[in-house]
XYZ file of N, CA and C in Angstrom:
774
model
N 0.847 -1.189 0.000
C 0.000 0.000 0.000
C 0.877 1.231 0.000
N 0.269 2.275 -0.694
C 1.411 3.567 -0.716
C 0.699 4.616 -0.558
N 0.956 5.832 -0.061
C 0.378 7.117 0.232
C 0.992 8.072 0.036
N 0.552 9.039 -0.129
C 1.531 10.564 -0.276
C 0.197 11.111 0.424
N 1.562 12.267 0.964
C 0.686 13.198 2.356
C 0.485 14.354 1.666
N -1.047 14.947 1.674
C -1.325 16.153 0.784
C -0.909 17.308 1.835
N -1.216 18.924 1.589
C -1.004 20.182 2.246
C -2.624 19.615 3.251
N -3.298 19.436 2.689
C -4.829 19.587 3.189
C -4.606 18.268 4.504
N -4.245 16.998 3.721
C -4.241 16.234 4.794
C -3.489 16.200 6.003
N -2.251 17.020 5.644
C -1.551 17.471 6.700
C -2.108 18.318 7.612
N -2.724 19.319 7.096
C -3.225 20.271 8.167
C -4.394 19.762 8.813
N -5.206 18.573 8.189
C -6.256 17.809 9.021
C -5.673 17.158 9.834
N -4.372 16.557 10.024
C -4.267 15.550 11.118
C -3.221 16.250 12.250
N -2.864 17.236 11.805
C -2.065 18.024 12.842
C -2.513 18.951 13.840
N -3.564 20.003 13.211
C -4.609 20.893 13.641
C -4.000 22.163 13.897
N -4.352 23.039 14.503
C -3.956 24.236 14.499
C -3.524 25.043 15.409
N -3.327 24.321 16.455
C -2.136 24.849 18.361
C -1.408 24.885 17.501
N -1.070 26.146 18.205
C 0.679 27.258 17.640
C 1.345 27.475 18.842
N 2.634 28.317 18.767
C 3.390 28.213 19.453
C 3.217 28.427 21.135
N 3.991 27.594 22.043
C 3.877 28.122 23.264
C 5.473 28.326 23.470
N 5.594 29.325 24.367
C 7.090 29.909 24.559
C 7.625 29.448 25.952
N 8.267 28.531 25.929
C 9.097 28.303 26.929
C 10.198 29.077 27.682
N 9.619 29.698 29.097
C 10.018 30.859 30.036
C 11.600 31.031 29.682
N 12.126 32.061 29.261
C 13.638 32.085 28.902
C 14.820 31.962 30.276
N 13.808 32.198 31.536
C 14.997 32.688 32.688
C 14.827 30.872 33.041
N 14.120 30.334 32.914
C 14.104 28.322 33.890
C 14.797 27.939 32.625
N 15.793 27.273 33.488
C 16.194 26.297 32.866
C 15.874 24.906 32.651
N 15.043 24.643 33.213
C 14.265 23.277 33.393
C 13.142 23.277 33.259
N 12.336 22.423 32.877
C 10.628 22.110 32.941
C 10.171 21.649 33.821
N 9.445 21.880 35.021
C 9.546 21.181 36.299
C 8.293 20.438 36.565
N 8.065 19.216 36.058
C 6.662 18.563 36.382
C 6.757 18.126 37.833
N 5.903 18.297 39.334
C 5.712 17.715 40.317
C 5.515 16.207 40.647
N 4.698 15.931 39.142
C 3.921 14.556 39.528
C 4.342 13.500 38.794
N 5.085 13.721 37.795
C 5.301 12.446 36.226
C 7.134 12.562 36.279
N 7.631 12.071 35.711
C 9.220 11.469 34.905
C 9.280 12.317 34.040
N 9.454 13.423 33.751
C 9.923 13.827 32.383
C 11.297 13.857 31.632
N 11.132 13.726 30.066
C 12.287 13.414 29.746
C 11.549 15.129 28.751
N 13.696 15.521 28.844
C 13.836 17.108 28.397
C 14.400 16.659 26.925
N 13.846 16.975 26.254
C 14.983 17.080 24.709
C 15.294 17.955 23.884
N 16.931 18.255 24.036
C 17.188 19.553 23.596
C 17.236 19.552 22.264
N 17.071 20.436 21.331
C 17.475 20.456 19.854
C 19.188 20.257 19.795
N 19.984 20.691 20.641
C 21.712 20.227 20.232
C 21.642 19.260 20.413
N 20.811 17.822 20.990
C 20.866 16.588 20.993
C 20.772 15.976 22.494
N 21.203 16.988 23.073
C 21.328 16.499 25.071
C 19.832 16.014 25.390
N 19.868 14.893 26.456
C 18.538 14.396 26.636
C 18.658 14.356 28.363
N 17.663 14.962 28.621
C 17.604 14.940 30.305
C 16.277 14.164 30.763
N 16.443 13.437 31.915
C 15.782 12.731 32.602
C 15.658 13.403 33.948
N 14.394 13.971 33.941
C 13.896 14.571 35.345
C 13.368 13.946 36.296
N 13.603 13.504 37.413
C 12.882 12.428 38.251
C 12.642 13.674 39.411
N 11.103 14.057 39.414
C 10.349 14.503 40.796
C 10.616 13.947 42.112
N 10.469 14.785 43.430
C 10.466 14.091 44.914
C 9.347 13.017 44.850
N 8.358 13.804 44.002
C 7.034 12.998 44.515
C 6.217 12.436 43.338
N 5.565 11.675 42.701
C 5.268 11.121 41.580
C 3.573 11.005 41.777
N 3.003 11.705 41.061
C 1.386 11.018 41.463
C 1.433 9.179 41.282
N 0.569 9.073 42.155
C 0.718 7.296 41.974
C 0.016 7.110 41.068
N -0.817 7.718 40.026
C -1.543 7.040 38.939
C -0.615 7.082 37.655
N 0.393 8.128 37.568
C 1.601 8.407 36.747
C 2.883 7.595 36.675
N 2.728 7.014 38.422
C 3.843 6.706 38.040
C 4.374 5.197 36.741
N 3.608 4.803 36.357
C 4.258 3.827 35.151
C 3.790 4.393 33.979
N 3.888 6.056 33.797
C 3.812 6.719 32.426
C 5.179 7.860 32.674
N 5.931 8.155 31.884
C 6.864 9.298 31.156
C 6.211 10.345 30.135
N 6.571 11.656 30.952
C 6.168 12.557 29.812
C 7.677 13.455 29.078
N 7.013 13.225 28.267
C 8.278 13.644 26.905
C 8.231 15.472 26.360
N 9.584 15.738 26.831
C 9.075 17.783 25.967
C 9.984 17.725 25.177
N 10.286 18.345 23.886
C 10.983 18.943 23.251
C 11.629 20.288 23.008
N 12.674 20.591 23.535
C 12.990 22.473 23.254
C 13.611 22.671 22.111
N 12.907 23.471 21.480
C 13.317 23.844 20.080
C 14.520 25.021 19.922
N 15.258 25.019 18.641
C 16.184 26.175 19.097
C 15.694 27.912 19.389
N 14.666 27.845 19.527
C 14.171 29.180 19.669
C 13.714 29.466 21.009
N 13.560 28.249 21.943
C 13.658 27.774 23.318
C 11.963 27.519 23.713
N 11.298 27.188 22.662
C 9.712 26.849 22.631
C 9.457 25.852 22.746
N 8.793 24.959 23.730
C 8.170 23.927 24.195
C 7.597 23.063 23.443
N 7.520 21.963 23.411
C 6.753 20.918 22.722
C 6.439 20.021 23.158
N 5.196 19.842 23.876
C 4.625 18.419 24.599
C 4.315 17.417 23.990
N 5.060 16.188 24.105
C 5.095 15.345 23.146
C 3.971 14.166 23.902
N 4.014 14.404 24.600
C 2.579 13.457 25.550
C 2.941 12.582 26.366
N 2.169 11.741 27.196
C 2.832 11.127 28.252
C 2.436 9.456 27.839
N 3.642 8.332 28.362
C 3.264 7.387 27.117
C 3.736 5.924 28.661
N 2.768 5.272 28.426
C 3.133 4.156 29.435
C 4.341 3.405 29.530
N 4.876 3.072 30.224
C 6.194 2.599 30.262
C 5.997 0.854 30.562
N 6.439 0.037 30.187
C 6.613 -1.497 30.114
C 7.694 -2.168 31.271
N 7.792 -2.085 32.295
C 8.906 -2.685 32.353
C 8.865 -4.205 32.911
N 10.485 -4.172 32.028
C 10.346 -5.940 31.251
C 12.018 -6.296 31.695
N 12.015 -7.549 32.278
C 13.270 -8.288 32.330
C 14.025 -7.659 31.004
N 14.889 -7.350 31.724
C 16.107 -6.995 30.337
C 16.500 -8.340 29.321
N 16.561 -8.367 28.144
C 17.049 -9.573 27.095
C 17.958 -10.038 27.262
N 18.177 -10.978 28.199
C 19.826 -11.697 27.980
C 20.631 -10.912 29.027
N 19.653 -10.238 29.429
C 20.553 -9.981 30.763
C 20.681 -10.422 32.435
N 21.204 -10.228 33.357
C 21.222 -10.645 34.495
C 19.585 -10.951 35.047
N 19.391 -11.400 35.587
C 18.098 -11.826 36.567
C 17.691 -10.631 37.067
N 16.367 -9.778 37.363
C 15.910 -8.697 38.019
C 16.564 -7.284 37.577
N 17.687 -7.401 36.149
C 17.320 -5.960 35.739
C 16.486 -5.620 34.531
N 16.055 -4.786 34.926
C 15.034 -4.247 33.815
C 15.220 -3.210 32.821
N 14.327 -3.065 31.739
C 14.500 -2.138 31.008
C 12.833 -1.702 30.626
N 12.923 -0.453 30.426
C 11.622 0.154 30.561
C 11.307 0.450 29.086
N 10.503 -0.653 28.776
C 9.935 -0.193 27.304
C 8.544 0.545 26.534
N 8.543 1.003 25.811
C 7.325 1.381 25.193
C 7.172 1.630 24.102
N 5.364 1.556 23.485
C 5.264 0.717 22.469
C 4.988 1.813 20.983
N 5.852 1.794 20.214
C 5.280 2.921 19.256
C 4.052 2.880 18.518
N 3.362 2.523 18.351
C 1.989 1.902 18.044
C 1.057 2.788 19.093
N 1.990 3.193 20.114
C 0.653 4.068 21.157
C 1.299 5.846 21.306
N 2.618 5.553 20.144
C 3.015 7.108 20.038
C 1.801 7.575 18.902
N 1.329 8.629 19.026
C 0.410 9.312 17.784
C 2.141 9.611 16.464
N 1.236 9.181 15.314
C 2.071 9.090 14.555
C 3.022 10.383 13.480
N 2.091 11.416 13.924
C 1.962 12.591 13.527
C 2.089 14.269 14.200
N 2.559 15.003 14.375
C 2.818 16.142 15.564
C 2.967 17.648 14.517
N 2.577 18.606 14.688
C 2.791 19.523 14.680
C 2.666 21.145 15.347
N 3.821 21.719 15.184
C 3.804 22.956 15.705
C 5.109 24.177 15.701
N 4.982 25.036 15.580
C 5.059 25.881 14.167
C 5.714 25.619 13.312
N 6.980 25.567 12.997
C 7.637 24.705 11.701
C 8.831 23.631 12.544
N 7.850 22.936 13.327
C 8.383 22.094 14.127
C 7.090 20.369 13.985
N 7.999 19.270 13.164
C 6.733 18.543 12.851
C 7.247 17.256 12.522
N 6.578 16.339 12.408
C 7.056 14.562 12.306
C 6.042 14.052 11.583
N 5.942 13.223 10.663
C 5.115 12.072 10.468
C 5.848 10.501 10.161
N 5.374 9.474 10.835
C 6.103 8.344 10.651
C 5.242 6.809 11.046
N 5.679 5.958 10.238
C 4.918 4.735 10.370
C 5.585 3.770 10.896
N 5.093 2.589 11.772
C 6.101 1.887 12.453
C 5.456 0.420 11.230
N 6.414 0.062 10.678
C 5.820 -1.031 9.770
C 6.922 -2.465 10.070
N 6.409 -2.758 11.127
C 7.251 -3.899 11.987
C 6.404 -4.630 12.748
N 6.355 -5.615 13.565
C 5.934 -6.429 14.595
C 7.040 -5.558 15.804
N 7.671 -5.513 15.471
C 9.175 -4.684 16.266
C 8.734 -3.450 17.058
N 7.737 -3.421 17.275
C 7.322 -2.256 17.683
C 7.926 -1.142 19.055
N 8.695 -1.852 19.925
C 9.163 -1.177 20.956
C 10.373 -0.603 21.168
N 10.497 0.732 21.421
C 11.966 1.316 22.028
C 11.923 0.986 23.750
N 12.763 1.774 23.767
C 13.015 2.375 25.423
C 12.896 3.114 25.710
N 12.831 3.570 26.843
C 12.342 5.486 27.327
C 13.459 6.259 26.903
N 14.941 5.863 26.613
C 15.742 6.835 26.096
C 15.600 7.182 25.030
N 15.480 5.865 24.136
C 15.754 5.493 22.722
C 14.655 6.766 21.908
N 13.176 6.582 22.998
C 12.174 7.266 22.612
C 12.148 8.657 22.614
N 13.288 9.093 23.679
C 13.385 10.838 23.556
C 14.447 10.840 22.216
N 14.950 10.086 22.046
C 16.213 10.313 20.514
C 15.597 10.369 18.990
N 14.464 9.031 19.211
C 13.390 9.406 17.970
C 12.754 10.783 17.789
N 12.024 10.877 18.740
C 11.422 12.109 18.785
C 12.703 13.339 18.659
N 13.451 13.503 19.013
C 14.549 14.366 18.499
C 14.963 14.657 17.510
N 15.075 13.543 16.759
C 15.875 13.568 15.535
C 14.648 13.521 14.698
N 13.793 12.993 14.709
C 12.368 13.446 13.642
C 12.257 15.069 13.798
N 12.064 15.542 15.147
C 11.892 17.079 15.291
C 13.052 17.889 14.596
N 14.254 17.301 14.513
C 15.290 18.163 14.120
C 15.617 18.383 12.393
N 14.638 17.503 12.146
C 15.002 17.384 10.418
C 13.131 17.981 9.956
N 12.188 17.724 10.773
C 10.830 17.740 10.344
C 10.382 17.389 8.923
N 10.909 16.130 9.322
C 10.472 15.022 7.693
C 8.560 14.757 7.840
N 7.994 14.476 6.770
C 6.657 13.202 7.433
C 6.585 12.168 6.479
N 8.089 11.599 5.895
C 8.035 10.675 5.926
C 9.406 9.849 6.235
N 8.935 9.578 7.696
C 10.035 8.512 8.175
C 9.049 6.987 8.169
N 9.774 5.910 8.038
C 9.632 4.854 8.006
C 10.376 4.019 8.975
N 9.612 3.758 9.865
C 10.453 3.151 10.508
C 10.310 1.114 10.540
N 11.545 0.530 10.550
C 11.201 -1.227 9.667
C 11.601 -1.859 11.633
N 11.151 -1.087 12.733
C 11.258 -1.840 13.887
C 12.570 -1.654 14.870
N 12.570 -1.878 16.643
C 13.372 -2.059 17.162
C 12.911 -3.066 17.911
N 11.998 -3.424 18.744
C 12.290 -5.131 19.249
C 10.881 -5.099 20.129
N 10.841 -6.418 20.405
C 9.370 -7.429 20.653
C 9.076 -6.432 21.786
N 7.900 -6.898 22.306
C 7.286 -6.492 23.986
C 8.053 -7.125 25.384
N 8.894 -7.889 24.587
C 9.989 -9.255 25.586
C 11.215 -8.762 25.960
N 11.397 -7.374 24.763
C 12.383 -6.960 24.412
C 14.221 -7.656 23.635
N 13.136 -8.921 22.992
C 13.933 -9.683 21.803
C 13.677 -9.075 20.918
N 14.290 -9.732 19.824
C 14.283 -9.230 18.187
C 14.046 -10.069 17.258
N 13.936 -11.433 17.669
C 13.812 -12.104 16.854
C 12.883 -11.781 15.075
N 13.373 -11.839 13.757
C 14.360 -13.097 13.701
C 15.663 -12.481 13.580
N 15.674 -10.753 14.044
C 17.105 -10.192 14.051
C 17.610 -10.611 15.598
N 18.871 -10.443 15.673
C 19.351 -10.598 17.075
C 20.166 -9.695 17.544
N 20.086 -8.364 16.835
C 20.792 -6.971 17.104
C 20.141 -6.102 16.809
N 18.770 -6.282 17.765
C 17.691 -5.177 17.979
C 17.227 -5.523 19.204
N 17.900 -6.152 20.548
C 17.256 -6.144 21.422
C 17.151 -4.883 22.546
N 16.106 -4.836 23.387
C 15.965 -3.892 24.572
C 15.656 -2.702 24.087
N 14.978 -2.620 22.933
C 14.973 -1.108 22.258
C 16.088 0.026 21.693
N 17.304 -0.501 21.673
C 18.197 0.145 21.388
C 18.440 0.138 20.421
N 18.489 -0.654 19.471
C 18.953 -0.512 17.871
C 18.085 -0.191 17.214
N 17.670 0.230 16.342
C 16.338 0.256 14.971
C 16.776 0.104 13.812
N 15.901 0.207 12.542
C 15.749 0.013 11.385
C 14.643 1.207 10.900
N 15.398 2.023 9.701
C 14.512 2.956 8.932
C 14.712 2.256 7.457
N 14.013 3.169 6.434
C 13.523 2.783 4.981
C 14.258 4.239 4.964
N 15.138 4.276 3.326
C 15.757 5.005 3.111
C 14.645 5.880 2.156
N 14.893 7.648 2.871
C 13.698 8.483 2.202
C 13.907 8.675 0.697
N 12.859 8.579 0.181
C 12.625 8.342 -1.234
C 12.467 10.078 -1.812
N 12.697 10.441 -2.975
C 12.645 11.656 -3.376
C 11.458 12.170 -3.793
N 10.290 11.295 -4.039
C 8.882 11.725 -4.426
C 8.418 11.875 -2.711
N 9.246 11.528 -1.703
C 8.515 11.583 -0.198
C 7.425 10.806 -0.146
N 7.075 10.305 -0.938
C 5.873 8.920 -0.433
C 6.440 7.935 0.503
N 5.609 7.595 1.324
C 5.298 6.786 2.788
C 5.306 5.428 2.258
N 5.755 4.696 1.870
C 5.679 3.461 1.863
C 5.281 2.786 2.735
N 4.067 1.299 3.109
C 3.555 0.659 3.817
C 3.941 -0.517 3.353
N 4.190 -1.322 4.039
C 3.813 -3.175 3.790
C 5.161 -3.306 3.558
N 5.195 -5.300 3.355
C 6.271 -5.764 3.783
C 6.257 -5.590 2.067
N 7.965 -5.444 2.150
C 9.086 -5.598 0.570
C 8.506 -3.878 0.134
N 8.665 -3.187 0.666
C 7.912 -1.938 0.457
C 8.933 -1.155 0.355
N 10.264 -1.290 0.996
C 11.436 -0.437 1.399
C 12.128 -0.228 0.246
N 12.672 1.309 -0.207
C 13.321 1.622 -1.142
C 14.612 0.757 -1.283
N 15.194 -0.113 -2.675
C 16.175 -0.856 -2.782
C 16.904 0.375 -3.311
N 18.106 0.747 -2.780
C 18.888 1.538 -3.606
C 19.952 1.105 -4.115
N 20.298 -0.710 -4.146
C 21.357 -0.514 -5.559
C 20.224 -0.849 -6.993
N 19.116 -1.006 -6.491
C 18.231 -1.123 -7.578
C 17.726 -0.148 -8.453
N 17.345 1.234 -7.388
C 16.764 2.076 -7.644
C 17.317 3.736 -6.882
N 18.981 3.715 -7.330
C 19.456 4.538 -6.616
C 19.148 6.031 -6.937
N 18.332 6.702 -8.186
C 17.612 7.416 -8.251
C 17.021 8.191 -7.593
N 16.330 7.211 -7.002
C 15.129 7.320 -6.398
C 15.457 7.701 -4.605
N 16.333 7.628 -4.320
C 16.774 8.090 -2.753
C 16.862 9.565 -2.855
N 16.757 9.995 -2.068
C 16.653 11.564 -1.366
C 17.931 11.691 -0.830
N 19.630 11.868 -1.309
C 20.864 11.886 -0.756
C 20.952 12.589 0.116
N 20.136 14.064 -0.164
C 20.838 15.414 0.644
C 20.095 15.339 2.231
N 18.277 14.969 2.279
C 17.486 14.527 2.890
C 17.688 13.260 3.776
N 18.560 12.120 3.217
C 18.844 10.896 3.707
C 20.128 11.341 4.600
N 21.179 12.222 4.276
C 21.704 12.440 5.218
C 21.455 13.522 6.603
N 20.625 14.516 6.314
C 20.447 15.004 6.851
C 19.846 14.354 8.349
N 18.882 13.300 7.542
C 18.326 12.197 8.484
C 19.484 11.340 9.392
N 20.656 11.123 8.623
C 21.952 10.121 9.034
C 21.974 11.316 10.101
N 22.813 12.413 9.794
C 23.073 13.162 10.995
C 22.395 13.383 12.235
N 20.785 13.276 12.081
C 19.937 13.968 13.451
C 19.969 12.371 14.394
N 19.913 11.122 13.537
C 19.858 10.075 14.237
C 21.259 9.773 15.218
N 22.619 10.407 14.176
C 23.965 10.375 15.109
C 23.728 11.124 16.437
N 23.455 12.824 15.865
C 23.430 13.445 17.346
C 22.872 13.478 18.383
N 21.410 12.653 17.979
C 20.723 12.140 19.416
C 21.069 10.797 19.310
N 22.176 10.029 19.218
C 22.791 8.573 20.050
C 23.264 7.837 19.596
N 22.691 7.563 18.481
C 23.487 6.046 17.566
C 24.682 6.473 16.756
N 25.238 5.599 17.716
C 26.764 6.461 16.833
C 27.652 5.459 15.652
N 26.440 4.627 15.330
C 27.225 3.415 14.361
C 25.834 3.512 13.641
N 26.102 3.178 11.803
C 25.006 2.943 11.589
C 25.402 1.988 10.201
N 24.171 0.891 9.877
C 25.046 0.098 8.876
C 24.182 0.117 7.705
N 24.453 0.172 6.272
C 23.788 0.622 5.383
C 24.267 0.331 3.971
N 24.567 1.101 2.489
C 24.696 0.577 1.463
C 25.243 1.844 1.024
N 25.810 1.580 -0.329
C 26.680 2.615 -1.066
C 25.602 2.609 -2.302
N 25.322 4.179 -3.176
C 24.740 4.722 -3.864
C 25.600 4.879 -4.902
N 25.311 4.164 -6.720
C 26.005 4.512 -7.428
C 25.048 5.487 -8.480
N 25.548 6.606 -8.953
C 24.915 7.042 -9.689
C 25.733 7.790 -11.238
N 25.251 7.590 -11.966
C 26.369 8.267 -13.091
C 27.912 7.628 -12.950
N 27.973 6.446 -12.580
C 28.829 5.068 -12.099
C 29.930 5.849 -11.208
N 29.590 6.933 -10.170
C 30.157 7.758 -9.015
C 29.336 7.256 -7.717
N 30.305 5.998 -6.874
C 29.790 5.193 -6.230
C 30.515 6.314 -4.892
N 29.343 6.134 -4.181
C 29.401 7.402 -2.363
C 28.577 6.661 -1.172
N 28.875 7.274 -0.599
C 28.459 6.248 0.870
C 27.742 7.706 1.437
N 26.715 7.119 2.514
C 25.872 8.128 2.783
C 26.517 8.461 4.083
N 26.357 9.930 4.887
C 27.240 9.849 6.338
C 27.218 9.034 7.356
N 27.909 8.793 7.913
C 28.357 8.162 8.982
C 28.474 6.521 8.622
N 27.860 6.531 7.219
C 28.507 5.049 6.908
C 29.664 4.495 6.018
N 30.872 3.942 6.892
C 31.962 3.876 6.650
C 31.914 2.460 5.408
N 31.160 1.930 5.079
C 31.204 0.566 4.160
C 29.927 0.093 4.447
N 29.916 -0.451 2.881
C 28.720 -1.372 3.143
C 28.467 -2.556 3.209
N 27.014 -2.880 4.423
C 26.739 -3.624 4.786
C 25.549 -5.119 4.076
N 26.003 -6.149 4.453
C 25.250 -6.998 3.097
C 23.769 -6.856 3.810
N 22.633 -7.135 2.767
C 21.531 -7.156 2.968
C 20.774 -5.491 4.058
N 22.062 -4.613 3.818
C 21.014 -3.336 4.097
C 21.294 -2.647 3.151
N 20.798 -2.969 1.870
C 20.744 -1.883 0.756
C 19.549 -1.635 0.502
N 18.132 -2.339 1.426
C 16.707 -1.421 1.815
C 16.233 -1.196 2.685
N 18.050 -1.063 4.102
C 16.925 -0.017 5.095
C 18.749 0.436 5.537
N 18.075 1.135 6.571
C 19.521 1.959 7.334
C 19.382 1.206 9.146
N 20.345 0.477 9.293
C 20.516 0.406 10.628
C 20.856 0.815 11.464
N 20.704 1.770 13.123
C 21.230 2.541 13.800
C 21.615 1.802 15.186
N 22.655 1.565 15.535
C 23.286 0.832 16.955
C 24.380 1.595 17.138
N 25.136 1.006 18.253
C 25.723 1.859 19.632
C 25.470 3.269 20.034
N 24.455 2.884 20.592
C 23.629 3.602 21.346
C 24.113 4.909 22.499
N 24.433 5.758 22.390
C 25.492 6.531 23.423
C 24.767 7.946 22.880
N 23.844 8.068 23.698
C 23.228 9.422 24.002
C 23.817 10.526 25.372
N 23.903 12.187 24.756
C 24.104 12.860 25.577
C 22.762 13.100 26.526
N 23.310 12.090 27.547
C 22.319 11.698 28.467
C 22.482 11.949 30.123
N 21.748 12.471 31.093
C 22.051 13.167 32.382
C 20.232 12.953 32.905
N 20.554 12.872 34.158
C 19.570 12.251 35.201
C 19.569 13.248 36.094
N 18.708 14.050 36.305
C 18.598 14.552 36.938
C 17.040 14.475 38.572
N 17.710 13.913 39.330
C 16.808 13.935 40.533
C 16.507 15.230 41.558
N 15.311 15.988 41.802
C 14.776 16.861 42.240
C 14.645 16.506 43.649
């Protein structure tokens, strides 16, 4: 199935809240009752932990975004999973959640996302999840594709380097910007190297580096038989020449307890 996003349909599913201005003298967003996670546009991700937590909150995280103009963006508050870590020690956990219950779509003022999760793979982590949302906000694509990061178990099967929400898989953006759906749907680019969005695809490589993944594995683009590698990928990788993989995970990341 395939779609392209019109002006009209965009402005139907986004709606029309405009800007709110985030106080210039606080440096912080201070929720009393919830977890919030801070996400800066230079990429830094803060974790606010309150004295006191309402008890109906506490197994939800709320997510803000600060834009470079220092304007707020409530990204909503989203239940948290927590699940025996994959393969790890007995009784530690990792706190997952499910993109399927992120709204898929956001806007506000020329600050905006649209993206499809077209996986069984459906879950990040509460970090992983302030880095998406970052790096979608920092490029304001609406069409990201995303091909999964890992089960509700926090396995990956039938990959085995997507567990705990840390790694993912995107579909490389196409230059007509159509959304691709369904399985075998993902742009092949030694097939159809045309057809990739280079300047757009990196731009995307970069926002995914500076909020965390600092490895990413992928395919080389030949065009006019002038064969180039897209950023941050040093060689290519077999069988990702129709998606982009993002691992080692190392976000500018700080905890902050109130």
């Amino acid at each position: 199935m395939l779609f392209k996003i019109t002006k009209i349909e965009i402005d139907t599913i986004f709606g029309a809240k405009r800007d709110s201005i985030y106080p210039k003298k606080s440096r912080s967003i201070k929720n009393k009752s919830i977890v919030t996670y801070q996400i800066y546009h230079d990429g830094r991700i803060h974790k606010i932990i309150p004295k006191t937590i309402t008890k109906e909150l506490k197994n939800k995280y709320k997510y803000i975004y600060l834009d470079e103009k220092g304007k707020k963006h409530d990204l909503g508050n989203y239940t948290i999973y927590k699940t025996q870590k994959y393969k790890g020690p007995k009784g530690e956990t990792v706190n997952l959640i499910n993109l399927e219950e992120v709204p898929k779509s956001y806007k506000k003022g020329k600050k905006q996302y649209h993206f499809n999760i077209d996986s069984p793979r459906s879950y990040v982590n509460e970090k992983t999840l302030a880095s998406f949302f970052g790096a979608m906000l920092d490029v304001s694509f609406l069409d990201i594709g995303c091909n999964g990061f890992s089960h509700k178990d926090g396995s990956s099967k039938p990959s085995k380097s997507h567990i705990n929400g840390n790694n993912g898989d995107f579909k490389y953006l196409r230059v007509d910007k159509i959304l691709e759906c369904g399985s075998g749907t993902s742009l092949n680019i030694s097939r159809a190297p045309d057809s990739l969005d280079y300047a757009r695809q990196n731009k995307w490589n970069d926002a995914l580096y500076k909020f965390g993944w600092k490895k990413m594995l992928g395919w080389t683009y030949t065009v006019k038989k002038k064969t180039k590698y897209l950023h941050h990928i040093s060689h290519k990788t077999r069988n990702h020449h129709h998606h982009l993989h993002v691992q080692k995970y190392e976000p500018h990341f700080k905890e902050i307890k109130e």
